[in-house]
Tab-separated table of C-alpha atoms and ligand atoms in Angstrom:
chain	number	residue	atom	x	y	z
A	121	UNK	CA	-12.976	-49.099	16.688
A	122	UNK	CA	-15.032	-47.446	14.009
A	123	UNK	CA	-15.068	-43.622	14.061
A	124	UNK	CA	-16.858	-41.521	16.015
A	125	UNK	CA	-20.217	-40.829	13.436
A	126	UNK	CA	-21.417	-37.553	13.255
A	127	UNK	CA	-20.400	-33.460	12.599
A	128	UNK	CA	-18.325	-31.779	14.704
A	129	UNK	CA	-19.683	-28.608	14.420
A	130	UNK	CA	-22.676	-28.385	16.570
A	131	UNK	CA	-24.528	-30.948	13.930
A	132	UNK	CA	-26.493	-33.906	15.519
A	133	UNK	CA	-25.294	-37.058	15.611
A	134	UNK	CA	-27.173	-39.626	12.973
A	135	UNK	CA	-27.782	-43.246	13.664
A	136	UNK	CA	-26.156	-45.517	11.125
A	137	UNK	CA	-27.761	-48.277	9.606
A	138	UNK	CA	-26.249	-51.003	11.626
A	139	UNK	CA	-25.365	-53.722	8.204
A	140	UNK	CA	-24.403	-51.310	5.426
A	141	UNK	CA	-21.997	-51.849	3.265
A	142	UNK	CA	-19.568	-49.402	4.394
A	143	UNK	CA	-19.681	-50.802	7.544
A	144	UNK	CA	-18.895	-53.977	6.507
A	145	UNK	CA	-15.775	-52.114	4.401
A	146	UNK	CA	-15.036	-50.096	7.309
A	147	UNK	CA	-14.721	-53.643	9.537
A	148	UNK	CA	-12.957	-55.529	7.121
A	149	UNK	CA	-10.488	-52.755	6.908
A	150	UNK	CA	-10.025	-53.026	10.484
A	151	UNK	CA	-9.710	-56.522	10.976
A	152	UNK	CA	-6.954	-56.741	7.890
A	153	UNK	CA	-4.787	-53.394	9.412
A	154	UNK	CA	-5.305	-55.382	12.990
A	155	UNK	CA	-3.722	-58.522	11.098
A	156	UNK	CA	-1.314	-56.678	9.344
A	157	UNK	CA	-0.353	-54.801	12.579
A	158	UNK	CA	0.037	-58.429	14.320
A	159	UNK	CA	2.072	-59.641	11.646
A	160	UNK	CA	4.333	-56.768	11.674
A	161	UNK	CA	4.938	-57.548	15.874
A	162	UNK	CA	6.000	-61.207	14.590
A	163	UNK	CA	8.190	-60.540	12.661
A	164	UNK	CA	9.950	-57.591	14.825
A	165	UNK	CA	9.018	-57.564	18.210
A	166	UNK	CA	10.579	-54.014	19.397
A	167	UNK	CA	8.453	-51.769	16.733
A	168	UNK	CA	7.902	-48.694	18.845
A	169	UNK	CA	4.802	-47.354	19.617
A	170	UNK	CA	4.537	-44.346	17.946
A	171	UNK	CA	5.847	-46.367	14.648
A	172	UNK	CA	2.059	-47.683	14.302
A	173	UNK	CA	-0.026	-46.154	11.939
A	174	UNK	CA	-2.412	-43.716	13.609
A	175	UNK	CA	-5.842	-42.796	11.818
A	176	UNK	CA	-6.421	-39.373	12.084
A	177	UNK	CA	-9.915	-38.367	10.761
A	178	UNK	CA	-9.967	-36.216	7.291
A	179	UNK	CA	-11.791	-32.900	8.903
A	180	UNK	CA	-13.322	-30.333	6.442
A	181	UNK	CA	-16.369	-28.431	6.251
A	182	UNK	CA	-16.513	-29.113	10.041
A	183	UNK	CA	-17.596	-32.713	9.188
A	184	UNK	CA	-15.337	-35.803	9.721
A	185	UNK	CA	-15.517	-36.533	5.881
A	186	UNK	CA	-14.348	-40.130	6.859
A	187	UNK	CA	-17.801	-41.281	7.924
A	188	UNK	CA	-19.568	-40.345	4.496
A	189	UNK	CA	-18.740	-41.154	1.485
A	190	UNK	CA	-18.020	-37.851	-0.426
A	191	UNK	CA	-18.495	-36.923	-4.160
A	192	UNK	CA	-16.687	-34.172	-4.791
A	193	UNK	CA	-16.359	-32.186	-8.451
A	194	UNK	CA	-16.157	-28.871	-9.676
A	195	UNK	CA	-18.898	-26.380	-11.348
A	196	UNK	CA	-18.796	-26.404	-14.669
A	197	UNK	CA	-18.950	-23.513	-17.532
A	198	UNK	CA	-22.889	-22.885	-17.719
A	199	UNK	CA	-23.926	-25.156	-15.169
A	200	UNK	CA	-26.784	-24.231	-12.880
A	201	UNK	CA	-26.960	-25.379	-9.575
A	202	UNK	CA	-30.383	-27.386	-10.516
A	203	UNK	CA	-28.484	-29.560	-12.986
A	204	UNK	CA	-25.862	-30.453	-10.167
A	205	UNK	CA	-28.523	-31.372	-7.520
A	206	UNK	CA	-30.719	-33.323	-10.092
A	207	UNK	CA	-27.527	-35.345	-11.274
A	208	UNK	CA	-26.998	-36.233	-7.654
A	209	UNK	CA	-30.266	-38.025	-6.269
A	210	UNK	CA	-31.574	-34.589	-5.082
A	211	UNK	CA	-35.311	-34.245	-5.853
A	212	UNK	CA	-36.544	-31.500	-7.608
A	213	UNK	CA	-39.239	-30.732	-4.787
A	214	UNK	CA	-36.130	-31.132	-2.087
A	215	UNK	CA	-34.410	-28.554	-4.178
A	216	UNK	CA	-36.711	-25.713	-4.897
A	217	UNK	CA	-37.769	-26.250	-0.906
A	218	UNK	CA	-34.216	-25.776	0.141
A	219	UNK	CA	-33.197	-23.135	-1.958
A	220	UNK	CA	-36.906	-21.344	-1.500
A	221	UNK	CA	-35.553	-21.749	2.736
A	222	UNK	CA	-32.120	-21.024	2.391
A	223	UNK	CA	-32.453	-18.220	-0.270
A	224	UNK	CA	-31.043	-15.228	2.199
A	225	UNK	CA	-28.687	-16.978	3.053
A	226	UNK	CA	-27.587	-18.480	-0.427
A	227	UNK	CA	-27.812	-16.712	-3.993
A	228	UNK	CA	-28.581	-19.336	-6.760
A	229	UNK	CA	-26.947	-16.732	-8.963
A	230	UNK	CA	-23.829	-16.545	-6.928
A	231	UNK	CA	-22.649	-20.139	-8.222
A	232	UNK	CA	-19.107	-20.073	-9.807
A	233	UNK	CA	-18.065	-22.262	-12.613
A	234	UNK	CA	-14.570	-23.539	-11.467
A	235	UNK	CA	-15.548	-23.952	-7.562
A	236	UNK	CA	-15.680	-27.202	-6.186
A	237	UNK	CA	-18.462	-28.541	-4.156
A	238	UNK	CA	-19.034	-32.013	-2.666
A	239	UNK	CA	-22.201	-34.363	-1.771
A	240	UNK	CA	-21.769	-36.144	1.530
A	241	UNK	CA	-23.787	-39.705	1.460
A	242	UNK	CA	-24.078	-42.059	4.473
A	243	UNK	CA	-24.419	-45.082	1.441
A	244	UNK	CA	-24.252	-45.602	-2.157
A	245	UNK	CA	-28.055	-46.257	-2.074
A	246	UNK	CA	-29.342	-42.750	-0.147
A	247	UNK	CA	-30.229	-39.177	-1.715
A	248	UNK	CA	-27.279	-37.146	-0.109
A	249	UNK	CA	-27.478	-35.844	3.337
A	250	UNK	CA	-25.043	-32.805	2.743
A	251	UNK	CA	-23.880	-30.594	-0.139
A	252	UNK	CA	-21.188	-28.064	0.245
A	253	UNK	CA	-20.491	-25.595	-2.279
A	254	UNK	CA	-16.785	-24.203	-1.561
A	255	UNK	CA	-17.034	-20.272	-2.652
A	256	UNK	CA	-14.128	-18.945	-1.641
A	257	UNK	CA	-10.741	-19.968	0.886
A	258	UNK	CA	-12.535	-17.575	3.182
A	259	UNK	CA	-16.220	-19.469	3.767
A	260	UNK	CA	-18.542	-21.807	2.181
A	261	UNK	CA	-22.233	-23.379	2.242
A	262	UNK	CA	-23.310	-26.022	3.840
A	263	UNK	CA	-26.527	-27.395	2.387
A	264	UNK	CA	-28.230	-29.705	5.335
A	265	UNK	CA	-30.153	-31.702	2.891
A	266	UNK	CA	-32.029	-33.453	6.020
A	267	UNK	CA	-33.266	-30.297	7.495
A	268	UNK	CA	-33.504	-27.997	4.380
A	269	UNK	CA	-31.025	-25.626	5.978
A	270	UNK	CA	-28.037	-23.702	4.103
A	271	UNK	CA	-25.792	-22.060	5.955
A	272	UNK	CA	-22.774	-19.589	4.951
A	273	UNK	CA	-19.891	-20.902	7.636
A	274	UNK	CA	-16.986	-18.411	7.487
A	275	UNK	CA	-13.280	-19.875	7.736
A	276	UNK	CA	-11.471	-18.739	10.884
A	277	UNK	CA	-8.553	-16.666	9.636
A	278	UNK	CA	-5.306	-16.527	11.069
A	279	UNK	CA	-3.123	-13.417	10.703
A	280	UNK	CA	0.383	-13.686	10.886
A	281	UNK	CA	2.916	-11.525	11.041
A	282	UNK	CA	5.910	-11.559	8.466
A	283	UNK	CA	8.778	-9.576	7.703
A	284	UNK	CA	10.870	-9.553	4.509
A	285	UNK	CA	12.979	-8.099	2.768
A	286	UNK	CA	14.794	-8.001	-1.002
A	287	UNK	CA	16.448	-6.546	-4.360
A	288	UNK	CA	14.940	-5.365	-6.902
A	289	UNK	CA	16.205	-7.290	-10.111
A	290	UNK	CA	14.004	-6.266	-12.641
A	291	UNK	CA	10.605	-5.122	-11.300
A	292	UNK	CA	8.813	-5.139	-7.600
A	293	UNK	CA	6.351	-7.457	-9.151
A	294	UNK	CA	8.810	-9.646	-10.277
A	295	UNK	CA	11.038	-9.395	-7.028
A	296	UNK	CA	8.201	-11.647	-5.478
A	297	UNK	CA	7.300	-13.779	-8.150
A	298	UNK	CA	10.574	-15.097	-8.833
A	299	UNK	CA	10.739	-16.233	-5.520
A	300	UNK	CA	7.019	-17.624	-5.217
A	301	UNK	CA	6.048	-15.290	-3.180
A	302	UNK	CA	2.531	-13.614	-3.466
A	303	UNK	CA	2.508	-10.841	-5.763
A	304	UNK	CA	-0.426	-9.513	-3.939
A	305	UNK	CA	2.687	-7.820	-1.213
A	306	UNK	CA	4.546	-5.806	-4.536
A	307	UNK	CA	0.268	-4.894	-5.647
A	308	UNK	CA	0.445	-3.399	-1.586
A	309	UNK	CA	3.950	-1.877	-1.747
A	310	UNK	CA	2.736	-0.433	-4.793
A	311	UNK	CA	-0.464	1.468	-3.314
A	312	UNK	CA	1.653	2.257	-0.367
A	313	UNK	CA	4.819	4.146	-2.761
A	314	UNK	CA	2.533	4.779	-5.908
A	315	UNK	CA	2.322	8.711	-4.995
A	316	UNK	CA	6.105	9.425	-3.413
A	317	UNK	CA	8.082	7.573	-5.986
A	318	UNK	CA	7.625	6.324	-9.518
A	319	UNK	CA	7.446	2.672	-9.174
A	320	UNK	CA	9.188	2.755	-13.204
A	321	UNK	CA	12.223	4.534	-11.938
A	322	UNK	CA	13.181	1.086	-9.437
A	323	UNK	CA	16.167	0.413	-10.941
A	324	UNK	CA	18.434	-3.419	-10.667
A	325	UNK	CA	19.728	-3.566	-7.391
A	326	UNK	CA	17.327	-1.352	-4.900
A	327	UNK	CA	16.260	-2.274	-2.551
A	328	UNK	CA	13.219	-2.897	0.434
A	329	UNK	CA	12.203	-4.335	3.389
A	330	UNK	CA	8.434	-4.784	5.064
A	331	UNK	CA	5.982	-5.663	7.436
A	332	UNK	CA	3.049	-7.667	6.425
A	333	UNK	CA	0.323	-9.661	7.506
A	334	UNK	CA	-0.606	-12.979	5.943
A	335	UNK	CA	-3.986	-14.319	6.102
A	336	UNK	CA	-3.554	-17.914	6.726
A	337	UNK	CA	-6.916	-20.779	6.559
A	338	UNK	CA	-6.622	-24.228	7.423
A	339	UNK	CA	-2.814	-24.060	7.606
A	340	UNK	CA	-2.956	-22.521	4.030
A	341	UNK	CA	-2.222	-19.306	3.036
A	342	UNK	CA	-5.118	-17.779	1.280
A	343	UNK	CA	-4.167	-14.177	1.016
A	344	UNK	CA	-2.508	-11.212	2.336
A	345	UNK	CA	-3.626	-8.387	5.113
A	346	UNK	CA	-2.345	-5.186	6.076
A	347	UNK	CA	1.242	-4.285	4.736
A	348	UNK	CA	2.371	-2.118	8.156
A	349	UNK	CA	5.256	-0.853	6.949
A	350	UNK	CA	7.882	-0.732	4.325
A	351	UNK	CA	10.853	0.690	3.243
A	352	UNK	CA	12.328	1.241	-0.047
A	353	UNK	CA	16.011	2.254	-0.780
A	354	UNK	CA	16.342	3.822	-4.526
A	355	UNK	CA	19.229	5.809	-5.351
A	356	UNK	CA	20.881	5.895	-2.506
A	357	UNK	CA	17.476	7.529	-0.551
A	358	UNK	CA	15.127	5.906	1.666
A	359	UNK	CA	11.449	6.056	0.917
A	360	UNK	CA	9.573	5.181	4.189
A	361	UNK	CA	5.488	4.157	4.089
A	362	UNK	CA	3.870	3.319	7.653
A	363	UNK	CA	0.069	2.322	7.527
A	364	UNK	CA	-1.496	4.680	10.336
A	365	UNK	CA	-5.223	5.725	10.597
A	366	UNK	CA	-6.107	9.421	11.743
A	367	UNK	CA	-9.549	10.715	12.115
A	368	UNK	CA	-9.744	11.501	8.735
A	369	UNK	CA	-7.941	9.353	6.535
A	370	UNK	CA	-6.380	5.674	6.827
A	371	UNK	CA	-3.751	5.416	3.885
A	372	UNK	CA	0.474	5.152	4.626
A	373	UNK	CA	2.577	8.020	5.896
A	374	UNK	CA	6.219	9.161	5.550
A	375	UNK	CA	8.510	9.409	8.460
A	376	UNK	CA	7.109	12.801	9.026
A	377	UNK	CA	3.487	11.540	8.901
A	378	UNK	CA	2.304	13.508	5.589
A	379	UNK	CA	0.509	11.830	4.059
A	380	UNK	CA	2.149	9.735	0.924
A	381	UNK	CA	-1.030	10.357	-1.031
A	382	UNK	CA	-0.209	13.077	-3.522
A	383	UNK	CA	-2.235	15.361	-5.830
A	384	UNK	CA	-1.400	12.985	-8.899
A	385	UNK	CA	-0.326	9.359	-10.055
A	386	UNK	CA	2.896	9.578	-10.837
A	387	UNK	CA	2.334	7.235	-14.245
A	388	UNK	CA	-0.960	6.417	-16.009
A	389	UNK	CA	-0.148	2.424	-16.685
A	390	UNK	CA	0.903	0.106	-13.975
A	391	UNK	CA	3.832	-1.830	-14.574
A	392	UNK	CA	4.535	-0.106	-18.011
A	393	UNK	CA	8.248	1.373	-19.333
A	394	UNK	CA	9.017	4.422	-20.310
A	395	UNK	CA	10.121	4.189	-23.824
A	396	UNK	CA	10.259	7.663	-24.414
A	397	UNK	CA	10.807	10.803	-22.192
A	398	UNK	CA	9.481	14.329	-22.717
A	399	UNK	CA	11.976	15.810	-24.688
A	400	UNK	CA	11.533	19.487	-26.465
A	401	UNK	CA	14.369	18.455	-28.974
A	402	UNK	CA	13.724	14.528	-30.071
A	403	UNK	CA	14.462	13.052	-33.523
A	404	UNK	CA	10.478	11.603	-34.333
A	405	UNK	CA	11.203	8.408	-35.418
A	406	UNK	CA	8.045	8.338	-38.036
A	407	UNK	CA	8.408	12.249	-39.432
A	408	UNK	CA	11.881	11.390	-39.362
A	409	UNK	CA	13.147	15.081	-37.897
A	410	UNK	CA	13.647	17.116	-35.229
A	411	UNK	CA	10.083	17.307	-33.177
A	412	UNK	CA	9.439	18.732	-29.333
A	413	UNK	CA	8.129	15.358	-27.688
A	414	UNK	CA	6.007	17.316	-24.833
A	415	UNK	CA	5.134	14.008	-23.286
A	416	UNK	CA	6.320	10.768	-21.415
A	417	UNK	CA	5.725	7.678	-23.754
A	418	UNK	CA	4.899	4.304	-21.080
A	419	UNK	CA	5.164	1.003	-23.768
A	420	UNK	CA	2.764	-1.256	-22.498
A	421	UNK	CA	0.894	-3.632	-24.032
A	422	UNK	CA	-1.979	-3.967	-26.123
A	423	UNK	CA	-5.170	-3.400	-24.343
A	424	UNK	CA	-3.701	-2.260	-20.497
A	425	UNK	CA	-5.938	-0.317	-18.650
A	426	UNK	CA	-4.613	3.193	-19.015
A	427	UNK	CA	-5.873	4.862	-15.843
A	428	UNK	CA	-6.540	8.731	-14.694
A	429	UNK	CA	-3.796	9.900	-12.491
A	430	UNK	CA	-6.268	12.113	-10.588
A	431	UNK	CA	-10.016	13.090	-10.373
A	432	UNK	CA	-11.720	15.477	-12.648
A	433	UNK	CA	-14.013	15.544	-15.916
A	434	UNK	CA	-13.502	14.350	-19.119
A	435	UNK	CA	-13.027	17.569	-21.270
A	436	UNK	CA	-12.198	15.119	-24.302
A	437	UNK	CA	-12.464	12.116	-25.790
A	438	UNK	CA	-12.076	11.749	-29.926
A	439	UNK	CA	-10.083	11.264	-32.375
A	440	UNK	CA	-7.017	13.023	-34.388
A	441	UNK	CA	-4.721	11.296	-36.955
A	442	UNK	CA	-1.337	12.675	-34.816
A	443	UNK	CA	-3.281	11.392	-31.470
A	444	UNK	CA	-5.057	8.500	-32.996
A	445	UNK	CA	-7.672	7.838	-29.781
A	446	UNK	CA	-7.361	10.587	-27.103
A	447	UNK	CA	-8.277	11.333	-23.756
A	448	UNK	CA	-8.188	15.131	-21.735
A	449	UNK	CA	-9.086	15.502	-18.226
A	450	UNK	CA	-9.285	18.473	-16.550
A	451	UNK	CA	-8.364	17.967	-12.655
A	452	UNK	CA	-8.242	21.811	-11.401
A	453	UNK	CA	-7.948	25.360	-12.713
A	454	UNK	CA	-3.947	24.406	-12.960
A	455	UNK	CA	-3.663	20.926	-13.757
A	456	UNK	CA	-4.811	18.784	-17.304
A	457	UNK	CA	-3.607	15.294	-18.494
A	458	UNK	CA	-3.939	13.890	-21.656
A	459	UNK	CA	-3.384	10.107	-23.093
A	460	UNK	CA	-2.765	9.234	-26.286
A	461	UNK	CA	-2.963	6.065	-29.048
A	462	UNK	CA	-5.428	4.634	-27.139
A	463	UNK	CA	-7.090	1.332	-28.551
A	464	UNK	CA	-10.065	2.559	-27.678
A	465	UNK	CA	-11.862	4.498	-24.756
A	466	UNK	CA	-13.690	2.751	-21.355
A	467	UNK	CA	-17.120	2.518	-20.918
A	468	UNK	CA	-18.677	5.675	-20.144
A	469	UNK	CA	-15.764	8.044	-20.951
A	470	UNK	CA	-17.000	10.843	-22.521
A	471	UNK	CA	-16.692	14.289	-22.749
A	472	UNK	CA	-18.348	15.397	-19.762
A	473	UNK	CA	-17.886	12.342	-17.420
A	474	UNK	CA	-16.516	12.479	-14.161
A	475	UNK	CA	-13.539	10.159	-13.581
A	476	UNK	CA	-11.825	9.301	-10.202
A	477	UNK	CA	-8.588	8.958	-9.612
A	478	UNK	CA	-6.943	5.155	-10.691
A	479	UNK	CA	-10.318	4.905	-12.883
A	480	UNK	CA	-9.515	2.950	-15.969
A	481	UNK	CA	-10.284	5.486	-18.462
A	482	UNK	CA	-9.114	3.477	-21.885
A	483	UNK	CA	-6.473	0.660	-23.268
A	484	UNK	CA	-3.128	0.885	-24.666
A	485	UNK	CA	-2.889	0.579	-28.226
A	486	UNK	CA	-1.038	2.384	-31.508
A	487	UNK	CA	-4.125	4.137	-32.593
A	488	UNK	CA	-2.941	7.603	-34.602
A	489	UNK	CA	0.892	8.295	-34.964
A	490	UNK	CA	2.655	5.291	-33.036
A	491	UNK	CA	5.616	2.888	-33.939
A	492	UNK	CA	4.046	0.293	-31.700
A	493	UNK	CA	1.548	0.057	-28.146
A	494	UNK	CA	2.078	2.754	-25.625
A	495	UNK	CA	0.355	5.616	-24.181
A	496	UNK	CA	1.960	9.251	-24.711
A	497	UNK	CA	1.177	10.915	-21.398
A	498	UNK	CA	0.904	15.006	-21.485
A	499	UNK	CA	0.707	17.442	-18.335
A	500	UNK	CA	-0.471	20.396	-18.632
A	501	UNK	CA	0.511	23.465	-16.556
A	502	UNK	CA	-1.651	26.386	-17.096
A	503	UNK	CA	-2.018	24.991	-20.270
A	504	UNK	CA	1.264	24.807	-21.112
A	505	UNK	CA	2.594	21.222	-21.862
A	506	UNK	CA	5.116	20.334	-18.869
A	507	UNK	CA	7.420	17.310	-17.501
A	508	UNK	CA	5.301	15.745	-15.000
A	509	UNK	CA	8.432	13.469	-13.835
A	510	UNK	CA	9.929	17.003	-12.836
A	511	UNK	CA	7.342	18.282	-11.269
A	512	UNK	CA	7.496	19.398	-7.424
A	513	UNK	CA	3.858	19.037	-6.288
A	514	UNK	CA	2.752	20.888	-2.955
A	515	UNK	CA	3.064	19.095	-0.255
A	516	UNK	CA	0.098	17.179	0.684
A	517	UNK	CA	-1.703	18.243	4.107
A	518	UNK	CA	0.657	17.644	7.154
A	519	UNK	CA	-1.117	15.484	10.101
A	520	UNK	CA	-2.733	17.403	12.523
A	521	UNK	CA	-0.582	18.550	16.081
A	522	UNK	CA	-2.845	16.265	18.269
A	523	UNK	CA	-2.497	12.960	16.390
A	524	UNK	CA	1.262	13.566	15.911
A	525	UNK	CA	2.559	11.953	19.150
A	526	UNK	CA	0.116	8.864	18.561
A	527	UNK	CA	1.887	8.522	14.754
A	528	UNK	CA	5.395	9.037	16.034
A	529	UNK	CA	5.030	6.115	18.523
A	530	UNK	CA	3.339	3.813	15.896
A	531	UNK	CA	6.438	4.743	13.559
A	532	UNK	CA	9.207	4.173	15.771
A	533	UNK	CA	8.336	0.600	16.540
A	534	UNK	CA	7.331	-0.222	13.126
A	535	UNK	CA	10.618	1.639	12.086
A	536	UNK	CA	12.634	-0.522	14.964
A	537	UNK	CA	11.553	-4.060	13.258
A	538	UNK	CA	12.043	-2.506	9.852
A	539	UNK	CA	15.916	-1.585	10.872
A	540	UNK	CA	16.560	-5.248	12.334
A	541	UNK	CA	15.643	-6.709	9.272
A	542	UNK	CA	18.477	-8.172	7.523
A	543	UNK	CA	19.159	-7.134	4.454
A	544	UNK	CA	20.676	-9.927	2.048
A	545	UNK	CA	21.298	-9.862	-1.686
A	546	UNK	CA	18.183	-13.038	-1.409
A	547	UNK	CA	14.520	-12.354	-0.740
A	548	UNK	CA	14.004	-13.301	2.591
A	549	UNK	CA	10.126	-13.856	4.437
A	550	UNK	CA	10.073	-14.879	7.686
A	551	UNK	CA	7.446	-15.115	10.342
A	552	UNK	CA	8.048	-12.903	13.460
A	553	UNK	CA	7.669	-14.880	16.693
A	554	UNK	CA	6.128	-12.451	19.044
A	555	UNK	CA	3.739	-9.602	17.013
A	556	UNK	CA	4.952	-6.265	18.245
A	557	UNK	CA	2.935	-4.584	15.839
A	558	UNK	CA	-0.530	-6.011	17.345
A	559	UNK	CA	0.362	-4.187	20.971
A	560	UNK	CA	0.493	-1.215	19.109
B	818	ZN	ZN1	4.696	10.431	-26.865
């Protein structure tokens, strides 16, 4: 009653030696569960059936890790893949001829300090038969040490379908990591809303509801997928994103099916506050008077990526004692942004350079006239300093006629789950039972 030997995954089956000591283990465990098992029935005769202990075999890496005996340990900080083999009764000449083999397949370079690996032995005397270095949730190598194979085996993913919804208490962010849910949804939501509606102006008590996929691996959950659809109720209004691909662009679209992308980012720091609004007549705090504040202040801090709220070139990037560190893009023959304090500037931003939109472009800091870390964010209108936060900006390009009637049909069942979603003052995830989205 010993295990079935061998891989499960289309591996050969290998002889074991017939008197090692694992067997002999494996038999005396055996014989004392079998006594223990018989004692048990002696001393109460009606145990049911399904009350005895049933060995399931430990699966991973498709191998039943049960029949080897496993070392397993994580890379360490500077550790080369060489030092873990030779540590473990690989030969040198066994590794350079796997890794010489396997090398398309597997990138010496690519090893991670912090991901575990394990060496699969048939005895305590043996070199190792298998090694398996765990990338990533979503695959991992398997180094036949027998053959002088390595192969990259890709988990099986399974998507499932959730719904949720919640209330804003402080941030989106925070919405889901106060309930240990995966920020990696609010990062999504955020994408989906980050051109219709200033994620900053969410205010305590808002609130949302979605349609998400979660990526799920071994029974774990390892990330999330495709955020369908979501809805986000601010103010009294209802800010609708729907995930719909036309010919020409894949991205979320309003009930109307324009587009949500917009011209412009409607802030230049994620997850910042605005600590100051533009304000022709504020008191300065530093000159101590009366002094136009032609700009939105976001306090983040030190060292957050301050990013370009649209393409264009770099028109400057220097240094005044009222700006401290400062940025200018140009975007069109209308539009110019400008971010100030900065700690200092990204790599390669320069006068000159060409930046994209959501590019990091610099850091937060207090550089020039600041009280403490923020960015001062100026829009420029014809070159004339304007509110950006009151700005109407043309409406983006409306979908065309012919992929209309595809988008509507897409929205109203997406919008149909959205409106049975409960709404309760808790977050709430749950797992839809049938995936109407999928026949979609
Ligand atoms: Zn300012």
């Amino acid at each position: 009653m010993i295990h079935r030997i061998g891989l499960l995954n289309n591996m050969p089956e290998t002889p074991r030696p017939k008197y090692s000591s694992r067997n002999i283990f494996l038999s005396t465990l055996v014989l004392l569960s079998a006594y223990f098992i018989y004692d048990a029935f002696e001393k109460e005769k009606n145990i049911p059936l399904g009350a005895l202990p049933i060995e399931v075999p430990t699966l991973a890496y498709g191998v039943a890790l049960d029949t080897f005996i496993t070392k397993k340990d994580t890379v360490q900080k500077n550790q080369f893949i060489a030092d873990i083999f030779l540590a473990n009764k690989v030969s040198y000449n066994k590794m350079t001829n796997i890794l010489a083999k396997g090398k398309d397949v597997f990138d010496v370079r690519g090893l991670r300090s912090g991901k575990p690996y394990v060496f699969l032995y048939k005895d305590t005397v043996s070199a190792p038969e298998y090694f398996v270095y765990d990338a990533s949730p979503y695959k991992y190598y398997l180094f036949d040490l027998k053959k002088d194979t390595i192969a990259e085996i890709r988990r099986p993913i399974e998507k499932v379908i959730k719904t949720g919804s919640g209330v804003i208490e402080s941030s989106l962010w925070n919405a889901f990591v106060d309930n240990d849910l995966n920020p990696e949804i609010a990062v999504k939501m955020e994408e989906a809303f980050a051109w219709s509606l200033s994620l900053q102006h969410l205010q305590k008590g808002d609130r949302f509801k979605l349609i998400f996929e979660e990526e799920i691996i071994e029974g774990k959950s390892v990330g999330i997928g495709k955020l369908y659809g979501a809805v986000l109720e601010n103010s009294g209004n209802h800010y609708y994103a729907f995930n719909f691909r036309t010919k020409k662009y894949a991205g979320f679209f309003d009930e109307e099916g324009r587009p949500m992308e917009k011209q412009f980012l409607k802030s230049p720091v994620e997850y910042a506050r605005i600590s100051s609004r533009y304000n022709p007549r504020r008191f300065h705090p530093i000159d101590r008077r009366v002094k136009a504040h032609r700009g939105t202040d976001y306090a983040a801090p030190k060292g957050t990526p301050i990013r370009a709220v649209a393409n264009g070139v770099v028109t400057r990037a220097s240094y005044t004692s009222g700006n401290g560190n400062y940025v200018k893009i140009r975007h069109d023959k209308t539009y110019d942004t400008q971010y100030l304090h900065m700690q200092r500037f990204a790599k390669g931003i320069s006068r000159g350079a060409q930046v994209k939109q959501g590019q990091t472009i610099g850091y937060v800091g207090k550089t020039g006239k600041a009280t403490g870390p923020h960015v001062c964010f100026r829009f420029w209108k014809n070159n004339r300093q304007v509110d950006h936060l009151k700005l109407n900006f043309p409406p983006a390009d409306p979908m065309p006629d012919d992929e209309l009637p595809a988008f509507m049909v897409v929205k109203d069942s997406l919008m149909q789950i959205l409106e049975t979603i409960p709404s309760g003052d808790k977050m709430m995830i749950e797992e839809k039972a049938t995936d109407p989205v999928a026949s979609l």
